[in-house]
PDB file of C-alpha atoms in Angstrom:
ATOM      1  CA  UNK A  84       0.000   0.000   0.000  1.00  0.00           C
ATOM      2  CA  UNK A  85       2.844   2.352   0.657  1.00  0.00           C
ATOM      3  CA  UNK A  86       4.425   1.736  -2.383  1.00  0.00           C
ATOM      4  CA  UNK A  87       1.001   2.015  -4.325  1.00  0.00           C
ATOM      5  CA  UNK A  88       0.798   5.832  -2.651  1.00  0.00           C
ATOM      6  CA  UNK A  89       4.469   6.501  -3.263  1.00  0.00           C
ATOM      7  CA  UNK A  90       3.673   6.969  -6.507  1.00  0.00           C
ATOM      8  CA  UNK A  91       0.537   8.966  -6.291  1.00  0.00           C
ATOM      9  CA  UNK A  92      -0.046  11.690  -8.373  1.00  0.00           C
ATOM     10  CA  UNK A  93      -2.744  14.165  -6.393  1.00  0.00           C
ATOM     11  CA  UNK A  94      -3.037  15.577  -9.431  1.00  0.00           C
ATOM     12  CA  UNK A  95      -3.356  12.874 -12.269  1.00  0.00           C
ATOM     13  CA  UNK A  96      -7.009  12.663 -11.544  1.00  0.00           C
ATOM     14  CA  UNK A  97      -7.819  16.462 -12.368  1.00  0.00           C
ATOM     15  CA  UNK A  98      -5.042  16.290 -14.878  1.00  0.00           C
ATOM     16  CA  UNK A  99      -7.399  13.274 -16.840  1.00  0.00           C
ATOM     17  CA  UNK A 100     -10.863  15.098 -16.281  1.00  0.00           C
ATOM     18  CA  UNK A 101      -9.248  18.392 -17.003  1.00  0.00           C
ATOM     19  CA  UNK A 102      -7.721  17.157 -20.984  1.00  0.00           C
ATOM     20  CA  UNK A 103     -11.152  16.426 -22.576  1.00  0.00           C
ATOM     21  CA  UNK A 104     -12.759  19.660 -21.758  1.00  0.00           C
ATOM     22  CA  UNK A 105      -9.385  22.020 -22.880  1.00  0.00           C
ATOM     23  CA  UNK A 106      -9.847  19.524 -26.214  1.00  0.00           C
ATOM     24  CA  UNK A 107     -13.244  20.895 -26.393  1.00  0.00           C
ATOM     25  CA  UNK A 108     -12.713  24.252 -25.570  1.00  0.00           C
ATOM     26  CA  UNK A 109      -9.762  24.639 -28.253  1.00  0.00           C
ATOM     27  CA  UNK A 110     -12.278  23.029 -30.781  1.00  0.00           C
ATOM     28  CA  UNK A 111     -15.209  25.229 -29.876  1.00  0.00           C
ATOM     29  CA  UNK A 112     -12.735  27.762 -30.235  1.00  0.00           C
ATOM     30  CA  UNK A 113     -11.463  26.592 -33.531  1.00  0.00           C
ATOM     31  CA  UNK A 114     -14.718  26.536 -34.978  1.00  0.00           C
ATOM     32  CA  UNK A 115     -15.728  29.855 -33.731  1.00  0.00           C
ATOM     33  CA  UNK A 116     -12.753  31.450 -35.381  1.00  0.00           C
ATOM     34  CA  UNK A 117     -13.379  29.321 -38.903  1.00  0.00           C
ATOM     35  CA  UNK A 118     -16.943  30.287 -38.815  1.00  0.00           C
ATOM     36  CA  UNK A 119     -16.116  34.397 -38.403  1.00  0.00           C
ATOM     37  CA  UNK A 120     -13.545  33.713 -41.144  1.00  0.00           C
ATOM     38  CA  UNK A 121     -16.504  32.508 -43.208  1.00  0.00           C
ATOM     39  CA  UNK A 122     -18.442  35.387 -42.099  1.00  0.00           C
ATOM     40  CA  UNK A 123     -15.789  37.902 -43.174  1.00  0.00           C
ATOM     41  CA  UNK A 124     -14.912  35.979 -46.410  1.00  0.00           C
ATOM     42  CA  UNK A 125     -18.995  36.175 -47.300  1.00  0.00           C
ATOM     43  CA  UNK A 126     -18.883  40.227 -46.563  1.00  0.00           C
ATOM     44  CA  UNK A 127     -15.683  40.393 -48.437  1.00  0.00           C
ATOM     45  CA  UNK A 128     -17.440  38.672 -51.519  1.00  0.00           C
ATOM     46  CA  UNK A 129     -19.830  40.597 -51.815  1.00  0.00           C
ATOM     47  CA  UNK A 130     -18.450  43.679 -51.580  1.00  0.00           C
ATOM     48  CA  UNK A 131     -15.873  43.027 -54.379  1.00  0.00           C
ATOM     49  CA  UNK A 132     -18.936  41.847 -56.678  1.00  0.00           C
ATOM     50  CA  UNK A 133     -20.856  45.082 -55.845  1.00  0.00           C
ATOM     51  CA  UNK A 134     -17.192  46.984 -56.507  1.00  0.00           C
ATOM     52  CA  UNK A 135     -17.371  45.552 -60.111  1.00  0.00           C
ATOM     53  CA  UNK A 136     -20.555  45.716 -60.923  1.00  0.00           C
ATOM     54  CA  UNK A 137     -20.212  50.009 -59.946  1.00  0.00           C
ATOM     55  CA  UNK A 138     -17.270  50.228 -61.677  1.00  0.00           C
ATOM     56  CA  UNK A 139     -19.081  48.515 -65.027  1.00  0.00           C
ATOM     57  CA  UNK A 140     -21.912  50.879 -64.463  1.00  0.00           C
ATOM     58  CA  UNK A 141     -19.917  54.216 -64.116  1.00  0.00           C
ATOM     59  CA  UNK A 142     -17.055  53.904 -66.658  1.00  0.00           C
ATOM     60  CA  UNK A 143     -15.126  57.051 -67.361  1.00  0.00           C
ATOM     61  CA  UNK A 144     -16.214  58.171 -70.743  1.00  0.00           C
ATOM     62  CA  UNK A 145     -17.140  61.148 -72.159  1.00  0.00           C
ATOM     63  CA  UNK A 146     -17.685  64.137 -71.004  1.00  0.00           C
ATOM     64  CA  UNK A 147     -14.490  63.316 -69.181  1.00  0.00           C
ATOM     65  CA  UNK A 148     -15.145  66.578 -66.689  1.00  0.00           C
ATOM     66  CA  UNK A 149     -18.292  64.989 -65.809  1.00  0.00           C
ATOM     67  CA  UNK A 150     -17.351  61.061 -65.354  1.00  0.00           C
ATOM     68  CA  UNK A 151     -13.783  61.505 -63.858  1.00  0.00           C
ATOM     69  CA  UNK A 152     -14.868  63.108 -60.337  1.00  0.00           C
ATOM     70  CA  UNK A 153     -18.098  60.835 -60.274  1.00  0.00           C
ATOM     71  CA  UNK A 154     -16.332  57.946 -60.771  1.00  0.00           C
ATOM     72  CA  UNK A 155     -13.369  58.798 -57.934  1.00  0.00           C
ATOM     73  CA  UNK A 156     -15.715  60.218 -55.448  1.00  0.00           C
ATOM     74  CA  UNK A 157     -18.076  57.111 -55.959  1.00  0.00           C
ATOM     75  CA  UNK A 158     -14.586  55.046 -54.952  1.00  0.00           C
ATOM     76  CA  UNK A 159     -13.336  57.770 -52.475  1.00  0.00           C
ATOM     77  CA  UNK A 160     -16.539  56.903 -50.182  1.00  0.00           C
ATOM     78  CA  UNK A 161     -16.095  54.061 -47.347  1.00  0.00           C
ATOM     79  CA  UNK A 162     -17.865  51.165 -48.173  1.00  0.00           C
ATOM     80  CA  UNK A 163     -21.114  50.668 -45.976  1.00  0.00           C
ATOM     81  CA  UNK A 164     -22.387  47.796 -45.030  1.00  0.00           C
ATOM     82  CA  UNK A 165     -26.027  48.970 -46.007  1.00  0.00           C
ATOM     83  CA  UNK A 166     -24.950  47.197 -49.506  1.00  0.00           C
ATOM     84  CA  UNK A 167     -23.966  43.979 -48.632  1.00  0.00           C
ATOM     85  CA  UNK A 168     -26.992  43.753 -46.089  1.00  0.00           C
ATOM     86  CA  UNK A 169     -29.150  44.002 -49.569  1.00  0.00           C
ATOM     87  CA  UNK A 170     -27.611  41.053 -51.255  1.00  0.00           C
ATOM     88  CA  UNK A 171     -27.426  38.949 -48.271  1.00  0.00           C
ATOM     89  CA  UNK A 172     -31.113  39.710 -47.446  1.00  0.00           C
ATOM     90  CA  UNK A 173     -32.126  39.076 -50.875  1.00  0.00           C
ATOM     91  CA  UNK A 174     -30.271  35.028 -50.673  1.00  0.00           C
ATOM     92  CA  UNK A 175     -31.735  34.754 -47.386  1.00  0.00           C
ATOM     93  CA  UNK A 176     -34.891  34.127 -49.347  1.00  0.00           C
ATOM     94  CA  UNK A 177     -33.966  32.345 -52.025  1.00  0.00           C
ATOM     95  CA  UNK A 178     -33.425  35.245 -54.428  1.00  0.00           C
ATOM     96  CA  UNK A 179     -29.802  34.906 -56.513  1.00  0.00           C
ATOM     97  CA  UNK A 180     -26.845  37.459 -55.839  1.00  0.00           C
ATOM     98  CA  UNK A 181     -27.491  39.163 -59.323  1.00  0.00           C
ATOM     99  CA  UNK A 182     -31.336  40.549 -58.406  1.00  0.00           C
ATOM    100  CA  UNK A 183     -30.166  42.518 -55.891  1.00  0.00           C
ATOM    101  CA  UNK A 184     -26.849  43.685 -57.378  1.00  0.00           C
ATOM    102  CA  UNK A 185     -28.194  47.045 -58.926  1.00  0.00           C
ATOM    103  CA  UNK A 186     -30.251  48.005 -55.792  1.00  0.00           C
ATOM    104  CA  UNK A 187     -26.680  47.308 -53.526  1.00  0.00           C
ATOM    105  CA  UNK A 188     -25.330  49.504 -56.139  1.00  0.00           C
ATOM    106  CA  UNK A 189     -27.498  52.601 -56.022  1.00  0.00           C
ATOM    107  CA  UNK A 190     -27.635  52.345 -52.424  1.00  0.00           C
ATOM    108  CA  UNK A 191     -24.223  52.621 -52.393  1.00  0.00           C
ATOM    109  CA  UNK A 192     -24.469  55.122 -54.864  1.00  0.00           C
ATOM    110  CA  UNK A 193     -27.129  56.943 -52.620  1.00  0.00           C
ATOM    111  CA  UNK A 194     -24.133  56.924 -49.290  1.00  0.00           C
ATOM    112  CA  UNK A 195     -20.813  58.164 -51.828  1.00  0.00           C
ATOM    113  CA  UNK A 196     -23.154  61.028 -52.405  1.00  0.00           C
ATOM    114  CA  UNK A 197     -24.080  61.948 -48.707  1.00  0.00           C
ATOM    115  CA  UNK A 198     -20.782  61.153 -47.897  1.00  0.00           C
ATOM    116  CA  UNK A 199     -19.083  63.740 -50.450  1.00  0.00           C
ATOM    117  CA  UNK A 200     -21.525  66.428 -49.154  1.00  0.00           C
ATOM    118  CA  UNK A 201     -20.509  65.518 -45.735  1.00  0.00           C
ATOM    119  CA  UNK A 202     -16.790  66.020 -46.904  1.00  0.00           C
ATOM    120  CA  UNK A 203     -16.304  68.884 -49.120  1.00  0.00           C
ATOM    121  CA  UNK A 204     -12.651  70.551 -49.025  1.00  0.00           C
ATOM    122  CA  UNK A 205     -13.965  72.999 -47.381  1.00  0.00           C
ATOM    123  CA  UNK A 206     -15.624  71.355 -44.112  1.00  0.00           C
ATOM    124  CA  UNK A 207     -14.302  67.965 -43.802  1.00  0.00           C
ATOM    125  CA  UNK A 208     -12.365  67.980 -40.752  1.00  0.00           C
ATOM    126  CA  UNK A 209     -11.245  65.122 -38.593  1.00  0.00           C
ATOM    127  CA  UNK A 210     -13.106  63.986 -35.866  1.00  0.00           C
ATOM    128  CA  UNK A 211     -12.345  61.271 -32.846  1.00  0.00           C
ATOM    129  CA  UNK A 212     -13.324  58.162 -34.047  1.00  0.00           C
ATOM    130  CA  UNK A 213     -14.909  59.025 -37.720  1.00  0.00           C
ATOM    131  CA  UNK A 214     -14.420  57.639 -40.816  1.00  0.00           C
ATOM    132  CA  UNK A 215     -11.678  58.550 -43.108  1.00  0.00           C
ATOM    133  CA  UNK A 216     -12.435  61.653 -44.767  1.00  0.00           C
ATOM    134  CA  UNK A 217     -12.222  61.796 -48.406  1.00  0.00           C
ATOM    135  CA  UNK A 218      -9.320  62.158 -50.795  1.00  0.00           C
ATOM    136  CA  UNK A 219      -9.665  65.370 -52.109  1.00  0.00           C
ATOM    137  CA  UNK A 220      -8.302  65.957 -55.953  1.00  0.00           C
ATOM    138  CA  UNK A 221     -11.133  68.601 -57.336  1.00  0.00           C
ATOM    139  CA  UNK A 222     -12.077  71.575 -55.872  1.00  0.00           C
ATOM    140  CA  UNK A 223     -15.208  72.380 -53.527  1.00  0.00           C
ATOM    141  CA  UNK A 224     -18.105  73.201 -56.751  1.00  0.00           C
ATOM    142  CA  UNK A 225     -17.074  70.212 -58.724  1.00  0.00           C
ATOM    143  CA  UNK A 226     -17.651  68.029 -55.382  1.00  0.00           C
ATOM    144  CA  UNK A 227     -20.551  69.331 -54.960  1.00  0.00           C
ATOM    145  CA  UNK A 228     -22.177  69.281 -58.009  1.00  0.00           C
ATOM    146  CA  UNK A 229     -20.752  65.415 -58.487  1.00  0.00           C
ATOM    147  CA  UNK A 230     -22.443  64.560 -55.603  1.00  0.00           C
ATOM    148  CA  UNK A 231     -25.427  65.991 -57.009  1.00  0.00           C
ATOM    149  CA  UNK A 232     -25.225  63.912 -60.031  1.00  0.00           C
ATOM    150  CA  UNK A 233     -24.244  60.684 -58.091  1.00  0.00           C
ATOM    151  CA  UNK A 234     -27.385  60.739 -56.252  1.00  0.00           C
ATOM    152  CA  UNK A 235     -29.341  60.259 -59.551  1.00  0.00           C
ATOM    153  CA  UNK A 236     -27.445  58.013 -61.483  1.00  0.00           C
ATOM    154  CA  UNK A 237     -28.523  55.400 -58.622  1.00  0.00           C
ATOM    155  CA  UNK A 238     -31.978  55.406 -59.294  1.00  0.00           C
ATOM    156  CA  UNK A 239     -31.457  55.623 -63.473  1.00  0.00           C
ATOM    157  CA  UNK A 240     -29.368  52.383 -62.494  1.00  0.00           C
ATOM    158  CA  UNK A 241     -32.379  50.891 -60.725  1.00  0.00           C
ATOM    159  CA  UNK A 242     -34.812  51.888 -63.390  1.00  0.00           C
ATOM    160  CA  UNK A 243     -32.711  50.396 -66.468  1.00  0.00           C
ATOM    161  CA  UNK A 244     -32.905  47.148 -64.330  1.00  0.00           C
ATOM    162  CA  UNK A 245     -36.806  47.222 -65.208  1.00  0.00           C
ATOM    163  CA  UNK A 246     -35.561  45.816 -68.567  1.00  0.00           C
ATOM    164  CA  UNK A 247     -34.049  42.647 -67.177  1.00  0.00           C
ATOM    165  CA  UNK A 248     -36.531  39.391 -67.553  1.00  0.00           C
ATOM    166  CA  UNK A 249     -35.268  38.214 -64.223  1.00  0.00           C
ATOM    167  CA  UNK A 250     -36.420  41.303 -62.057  1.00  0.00           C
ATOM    168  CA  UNK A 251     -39.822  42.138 -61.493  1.00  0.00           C
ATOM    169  CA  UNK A 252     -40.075  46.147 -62.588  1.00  0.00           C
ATOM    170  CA  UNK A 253     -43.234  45.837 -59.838  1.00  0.00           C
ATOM    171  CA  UNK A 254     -40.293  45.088 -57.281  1.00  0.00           C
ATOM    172  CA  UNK A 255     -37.930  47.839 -58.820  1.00  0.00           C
ATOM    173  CA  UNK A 256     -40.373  50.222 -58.224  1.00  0.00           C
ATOM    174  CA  UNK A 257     -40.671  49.384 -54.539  1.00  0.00           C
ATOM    175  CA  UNK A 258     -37.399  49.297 -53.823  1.00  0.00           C
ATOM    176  CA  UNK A 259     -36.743  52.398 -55.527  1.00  0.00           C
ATOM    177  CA  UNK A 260     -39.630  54.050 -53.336  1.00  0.00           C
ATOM    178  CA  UNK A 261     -37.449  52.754 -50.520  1.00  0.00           C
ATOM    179  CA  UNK A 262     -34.593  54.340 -51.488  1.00  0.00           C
ATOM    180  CA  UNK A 263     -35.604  57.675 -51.986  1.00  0.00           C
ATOM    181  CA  UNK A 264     -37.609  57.660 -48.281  1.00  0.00           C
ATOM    182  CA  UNK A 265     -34.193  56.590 -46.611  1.00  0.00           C
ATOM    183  CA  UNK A 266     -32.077  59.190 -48.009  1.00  0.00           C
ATOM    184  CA  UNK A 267     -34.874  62.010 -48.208  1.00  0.00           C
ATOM    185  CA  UNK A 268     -35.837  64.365 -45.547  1.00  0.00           C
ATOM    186  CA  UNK A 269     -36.942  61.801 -43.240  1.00  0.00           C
ATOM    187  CA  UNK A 270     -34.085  59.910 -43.314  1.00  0.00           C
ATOM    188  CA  UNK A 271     -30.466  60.686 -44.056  1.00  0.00           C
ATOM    189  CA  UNK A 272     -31.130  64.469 -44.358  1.00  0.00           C
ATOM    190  CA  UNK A 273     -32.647  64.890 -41.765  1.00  0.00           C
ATOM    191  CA  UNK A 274     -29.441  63.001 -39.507  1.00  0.00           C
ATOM    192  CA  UNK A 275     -27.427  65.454 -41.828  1.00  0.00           C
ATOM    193  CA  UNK A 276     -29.105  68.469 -40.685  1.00  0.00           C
ATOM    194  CA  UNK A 277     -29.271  67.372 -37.012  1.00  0.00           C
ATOM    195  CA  UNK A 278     -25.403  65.965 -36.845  1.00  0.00           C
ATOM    196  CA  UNK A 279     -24.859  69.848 -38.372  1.00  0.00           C
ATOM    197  CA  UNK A 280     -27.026  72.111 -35.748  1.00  0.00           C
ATOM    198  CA  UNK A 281     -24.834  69.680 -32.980  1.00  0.00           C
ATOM    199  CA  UNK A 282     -21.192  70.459 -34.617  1.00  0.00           C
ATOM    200  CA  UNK A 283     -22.311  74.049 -35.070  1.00  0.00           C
ATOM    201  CA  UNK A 284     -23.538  74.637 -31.608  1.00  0.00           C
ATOM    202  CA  UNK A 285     -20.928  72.507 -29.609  1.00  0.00           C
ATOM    203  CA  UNK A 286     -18.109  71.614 -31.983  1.00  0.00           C
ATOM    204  CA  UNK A 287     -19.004  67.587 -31.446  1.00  0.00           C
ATOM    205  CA  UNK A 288     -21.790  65.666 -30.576  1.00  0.00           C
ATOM    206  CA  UNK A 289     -21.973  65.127 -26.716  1.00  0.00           C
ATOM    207  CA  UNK A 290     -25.381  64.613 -26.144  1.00  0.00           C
ATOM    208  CA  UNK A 291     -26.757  61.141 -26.168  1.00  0.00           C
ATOM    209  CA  UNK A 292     -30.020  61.742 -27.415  1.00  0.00           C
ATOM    210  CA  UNK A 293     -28.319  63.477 -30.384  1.00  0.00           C
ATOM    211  CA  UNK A 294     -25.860  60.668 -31.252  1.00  0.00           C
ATOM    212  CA  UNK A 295     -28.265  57.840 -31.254  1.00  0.00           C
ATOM    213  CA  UNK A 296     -31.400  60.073 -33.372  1.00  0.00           C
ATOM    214  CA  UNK A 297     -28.370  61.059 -35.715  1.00  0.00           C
ATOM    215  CA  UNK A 298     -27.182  57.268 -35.799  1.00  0.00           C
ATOM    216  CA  UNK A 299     -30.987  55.826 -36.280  1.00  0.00           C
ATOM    217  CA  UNK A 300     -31.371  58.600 -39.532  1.00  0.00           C
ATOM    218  CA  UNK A 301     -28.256  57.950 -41.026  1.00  0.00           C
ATOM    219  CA  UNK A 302     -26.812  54.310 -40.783  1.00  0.00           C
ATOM    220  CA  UNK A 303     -30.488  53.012 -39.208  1.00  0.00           C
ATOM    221  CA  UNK A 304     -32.328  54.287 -42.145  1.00  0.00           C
ATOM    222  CA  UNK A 305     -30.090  53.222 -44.797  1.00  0.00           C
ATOM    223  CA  UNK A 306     -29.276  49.699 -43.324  1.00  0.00           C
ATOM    224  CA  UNK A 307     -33.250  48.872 -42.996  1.00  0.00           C
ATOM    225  CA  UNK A 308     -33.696  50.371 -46.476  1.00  0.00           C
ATOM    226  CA  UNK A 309     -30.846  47.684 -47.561  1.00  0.00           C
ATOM    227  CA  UNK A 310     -32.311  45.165 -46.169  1.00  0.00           C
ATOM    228  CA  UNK A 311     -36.065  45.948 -46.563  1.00  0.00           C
ATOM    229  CA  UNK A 312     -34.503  46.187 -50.721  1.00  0.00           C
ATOM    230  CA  UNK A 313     -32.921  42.684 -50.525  1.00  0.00           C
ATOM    231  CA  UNK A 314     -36.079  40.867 -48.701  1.00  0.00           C
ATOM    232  CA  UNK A 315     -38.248  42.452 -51.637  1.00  0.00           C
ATOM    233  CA  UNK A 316     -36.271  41.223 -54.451  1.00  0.00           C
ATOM    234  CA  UNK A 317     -35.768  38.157 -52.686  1.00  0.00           C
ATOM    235  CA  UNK A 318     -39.362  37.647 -52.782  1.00  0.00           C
ATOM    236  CA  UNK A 319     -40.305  37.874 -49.053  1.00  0.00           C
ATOM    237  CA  UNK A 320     -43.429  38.140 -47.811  1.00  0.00           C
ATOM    238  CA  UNK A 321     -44.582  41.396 -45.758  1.00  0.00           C
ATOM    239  CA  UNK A 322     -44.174  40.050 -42.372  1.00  0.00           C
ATOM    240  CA  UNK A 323     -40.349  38.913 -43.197  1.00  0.00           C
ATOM    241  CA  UNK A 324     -39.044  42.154 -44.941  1.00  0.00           C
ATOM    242  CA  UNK A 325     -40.700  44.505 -41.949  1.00  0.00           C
ATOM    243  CA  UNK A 326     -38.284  42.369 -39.983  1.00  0.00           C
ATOM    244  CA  UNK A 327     -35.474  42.537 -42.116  1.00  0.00           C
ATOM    245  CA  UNK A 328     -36.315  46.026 -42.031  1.00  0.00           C
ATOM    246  CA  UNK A 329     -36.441  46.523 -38.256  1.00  0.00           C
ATOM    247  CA  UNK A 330     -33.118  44.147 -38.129  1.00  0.00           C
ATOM    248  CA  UNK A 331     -31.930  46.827 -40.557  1.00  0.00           C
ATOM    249  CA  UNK A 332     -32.208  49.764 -38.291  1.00  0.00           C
ATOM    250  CA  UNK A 333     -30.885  48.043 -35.153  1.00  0.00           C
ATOM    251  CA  UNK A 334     -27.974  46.950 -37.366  1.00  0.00           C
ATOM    252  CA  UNK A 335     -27.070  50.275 -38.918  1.00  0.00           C
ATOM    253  CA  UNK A 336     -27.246  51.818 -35.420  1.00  0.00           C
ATOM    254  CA  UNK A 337     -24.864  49.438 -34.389  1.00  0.00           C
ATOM    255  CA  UNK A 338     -22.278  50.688 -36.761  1.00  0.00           C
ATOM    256  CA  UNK A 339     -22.737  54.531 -36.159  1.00  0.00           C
ATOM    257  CA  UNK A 340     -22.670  54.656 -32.288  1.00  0.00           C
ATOM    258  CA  UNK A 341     -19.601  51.985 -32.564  1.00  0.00           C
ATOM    259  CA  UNK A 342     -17.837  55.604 -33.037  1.00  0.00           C
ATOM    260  CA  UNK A 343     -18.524  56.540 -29.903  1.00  0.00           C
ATOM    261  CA  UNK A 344     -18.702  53.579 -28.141  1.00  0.00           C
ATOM    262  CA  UNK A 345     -15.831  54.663 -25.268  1.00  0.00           C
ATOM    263  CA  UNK A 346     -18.893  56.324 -23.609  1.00  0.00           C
ATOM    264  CA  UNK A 347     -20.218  53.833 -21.100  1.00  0.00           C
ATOM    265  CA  UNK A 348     -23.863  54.646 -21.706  1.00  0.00           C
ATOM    266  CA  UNK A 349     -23.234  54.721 -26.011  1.00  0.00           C
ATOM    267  CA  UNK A 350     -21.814  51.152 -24.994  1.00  0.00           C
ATOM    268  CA  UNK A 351     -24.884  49.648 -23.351  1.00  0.00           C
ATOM    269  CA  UNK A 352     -27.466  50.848 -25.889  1.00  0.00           C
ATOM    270  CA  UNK A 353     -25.126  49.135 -28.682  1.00  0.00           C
ATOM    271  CA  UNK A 354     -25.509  45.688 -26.775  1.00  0.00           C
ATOM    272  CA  UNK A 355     -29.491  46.024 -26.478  1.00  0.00           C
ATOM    273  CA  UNK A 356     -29.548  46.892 -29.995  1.00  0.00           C
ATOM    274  CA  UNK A 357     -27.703  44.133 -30.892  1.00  0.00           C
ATOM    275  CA  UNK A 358     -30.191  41.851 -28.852  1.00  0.00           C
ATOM    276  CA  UNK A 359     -33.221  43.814 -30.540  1.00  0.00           C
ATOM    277  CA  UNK A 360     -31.229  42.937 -33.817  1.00  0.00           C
ATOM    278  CA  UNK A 361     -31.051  39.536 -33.407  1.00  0.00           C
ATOM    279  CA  UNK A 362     -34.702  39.466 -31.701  1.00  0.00           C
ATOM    280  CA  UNK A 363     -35.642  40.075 -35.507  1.00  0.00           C
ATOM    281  CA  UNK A 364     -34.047  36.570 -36.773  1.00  0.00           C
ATOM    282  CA  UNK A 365     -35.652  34.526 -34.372  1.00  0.00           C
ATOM    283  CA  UNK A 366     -38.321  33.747 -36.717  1.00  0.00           C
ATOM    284  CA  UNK A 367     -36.310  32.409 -39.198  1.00  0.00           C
ATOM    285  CA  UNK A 368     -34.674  29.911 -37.678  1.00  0.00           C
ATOM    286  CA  UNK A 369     -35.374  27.331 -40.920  1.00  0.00           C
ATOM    287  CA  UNK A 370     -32.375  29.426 -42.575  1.00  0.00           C
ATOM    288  CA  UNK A 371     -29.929  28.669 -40.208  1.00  0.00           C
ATOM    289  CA  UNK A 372     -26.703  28.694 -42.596  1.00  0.00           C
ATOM    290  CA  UNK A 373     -27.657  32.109 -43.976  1.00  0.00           C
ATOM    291  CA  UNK A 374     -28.854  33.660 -40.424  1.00  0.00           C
ATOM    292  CA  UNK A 375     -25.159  32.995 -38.674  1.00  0.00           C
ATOM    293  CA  UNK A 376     -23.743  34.936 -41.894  1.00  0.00           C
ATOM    294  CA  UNK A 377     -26.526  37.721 -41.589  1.00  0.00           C
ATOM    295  CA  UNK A 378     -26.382  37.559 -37.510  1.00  0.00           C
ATOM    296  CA  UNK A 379     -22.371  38.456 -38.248  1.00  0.00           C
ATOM    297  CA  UNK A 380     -23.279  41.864 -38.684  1.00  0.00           C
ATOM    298  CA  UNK A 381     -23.769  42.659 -35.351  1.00  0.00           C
ATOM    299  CA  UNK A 382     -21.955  40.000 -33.735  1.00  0.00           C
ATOM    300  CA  UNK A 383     -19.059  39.142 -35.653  1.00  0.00           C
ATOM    301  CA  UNK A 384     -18.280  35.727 -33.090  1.00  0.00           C
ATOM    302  CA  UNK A 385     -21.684  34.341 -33.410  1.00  0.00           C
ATOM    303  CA  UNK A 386     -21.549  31.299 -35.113  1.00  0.00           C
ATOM    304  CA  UNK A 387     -23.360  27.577 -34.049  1.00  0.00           C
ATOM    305  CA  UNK A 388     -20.514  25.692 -32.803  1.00  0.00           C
TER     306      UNK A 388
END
């Protein structure tokens, strides 16, 4: 017996129990991290394909003076995620990639222009946390005006799509209807013109209330209008693109108050809107594979492991 406890280890039981469940932690882990690489890989896709399919759709041609600045400052803008929302809505019920790819377009189309008003030479400044501000190469009028004529060519992108057997110019319509509402006066304008009184009065945005109306009218709006686009195409029925839709908003809102997100109280209203966002999914739980990819917009980790 003494020789038996000689050569006891106290810790060789622990030590056995203990191996399986690191082996499934480091595989739960492994997964996790596949599955976001997935995610990003999905995002990534997409983006490129709605990349090419602008840069088909706005070559530089004649007049020169005209095409040259649309096409840069259509480039210049940060890519939003309002786009890639549209096409992964529009798979998420059935549709194929290529029905949505116009709409993804123009909404981008719809943000490069907001974005170069937001950023003309002459008032883009640098603020904590914002997005990168615009490479400037033409002066303030022809930045202005472009943006002007970006805003358009969007919807004459949408409405040429009419023509295409496999899109339902019923469909175009509503999405185009959707469009113009989100970036209108009772959506991205009007985040435009209240981000503007707040710089003007106080030289930032300090006060919550402010942030999170200015962050629901500009990324909310334009994230439920991508979605809301894609679930349309996609052939949805009401009940699932007002969803989308609402998923949408939450989304979007995630992304603009991620900015400011070192304020404690900025920090808890992102985490309940990323529960509200992914409140919105629950119903489609029969479309698991595409949820996790859609659910990574908001929670980049999630994945079933």
């Amino acid at each position: 017996m003494a020789i038996g406890l000689s050569h006891f280890n106290p810790n060789t039981s622990f030590s056995i129990n203990k191996k399986p469940k690191l082996e499934r932690s480091y595989a739960r882990f492994k997964t996790m991290v596949m599955a976001v690489g997935q995610n990003q890989s999905y995002w990534a896709t997409i983006e490129a394909e709605i990349e090419a399919h602008l840069k088909t759709a706005i070559p530089i041609r004649p007049p020169e003076s005209v095409f040259e600045p649309m096409h840069h400052l259509t480039f210049a803008a940060p890519r939003t995620t309002a786009s890639t929302l549209c096409v992964a809505a529009c798979e998420l019920f059935g549709g194929d990639r290529s029905q949505a790819m116009t709409a993804a377009s123009a909404i981008h189309l719809i943000h490069a222009a907001a974005y170069t008003h937001e950023h003309l030479p002459l008032t883009d400044r640098a603020r904590p946390g914002s997005r990168p501000m615009i490479q400037h190469k033409y002066a303030p009028n022809i930045e202005l005006l472009t943006g002007d004529g970006i805003f358009p060519l969007g919807l004459e992108l949408l409405a040429g799509s009419m023509n295409l057997a496999s899109t339902s110019p019923s469909k175009i319509l509503r999405v185009i209807i959707e469009i113009t509402r989100a970036s209108g006066s009772r959506g991205m304008i009007d985040g435009q013109y209240s981000e503007c009184i707040a710089m003007e009065e106080h030289g930032k945005m300090t006060n919550i209330e402010v942030i999170e109306y200015v962050c629901r009218k500009k990324e909310g709006e334009l994230h439920a209008c991508g979605a809301a686009c894609g679930a349309i195409l996609g052939g949805g029925a009401e009940e699932d693109i007002e969803k989308l839709r609402s998923f949408g908003l939450y989304a979007g809102m995630v992304k603009g108050m991620d900015m400011a997100k070192e304020n404690p109280i900025i920090e808890a209203k992102i985490e309940r809107l990323k529960e509200l966002a992914l409140k919105e999914l629950e119903s489609f739980k029969g479309k698991k594979s595409r949820l996790e990819l859609i659910s990574s917009l908001v929670e980049p980790s999630l994945c079933a492991v």
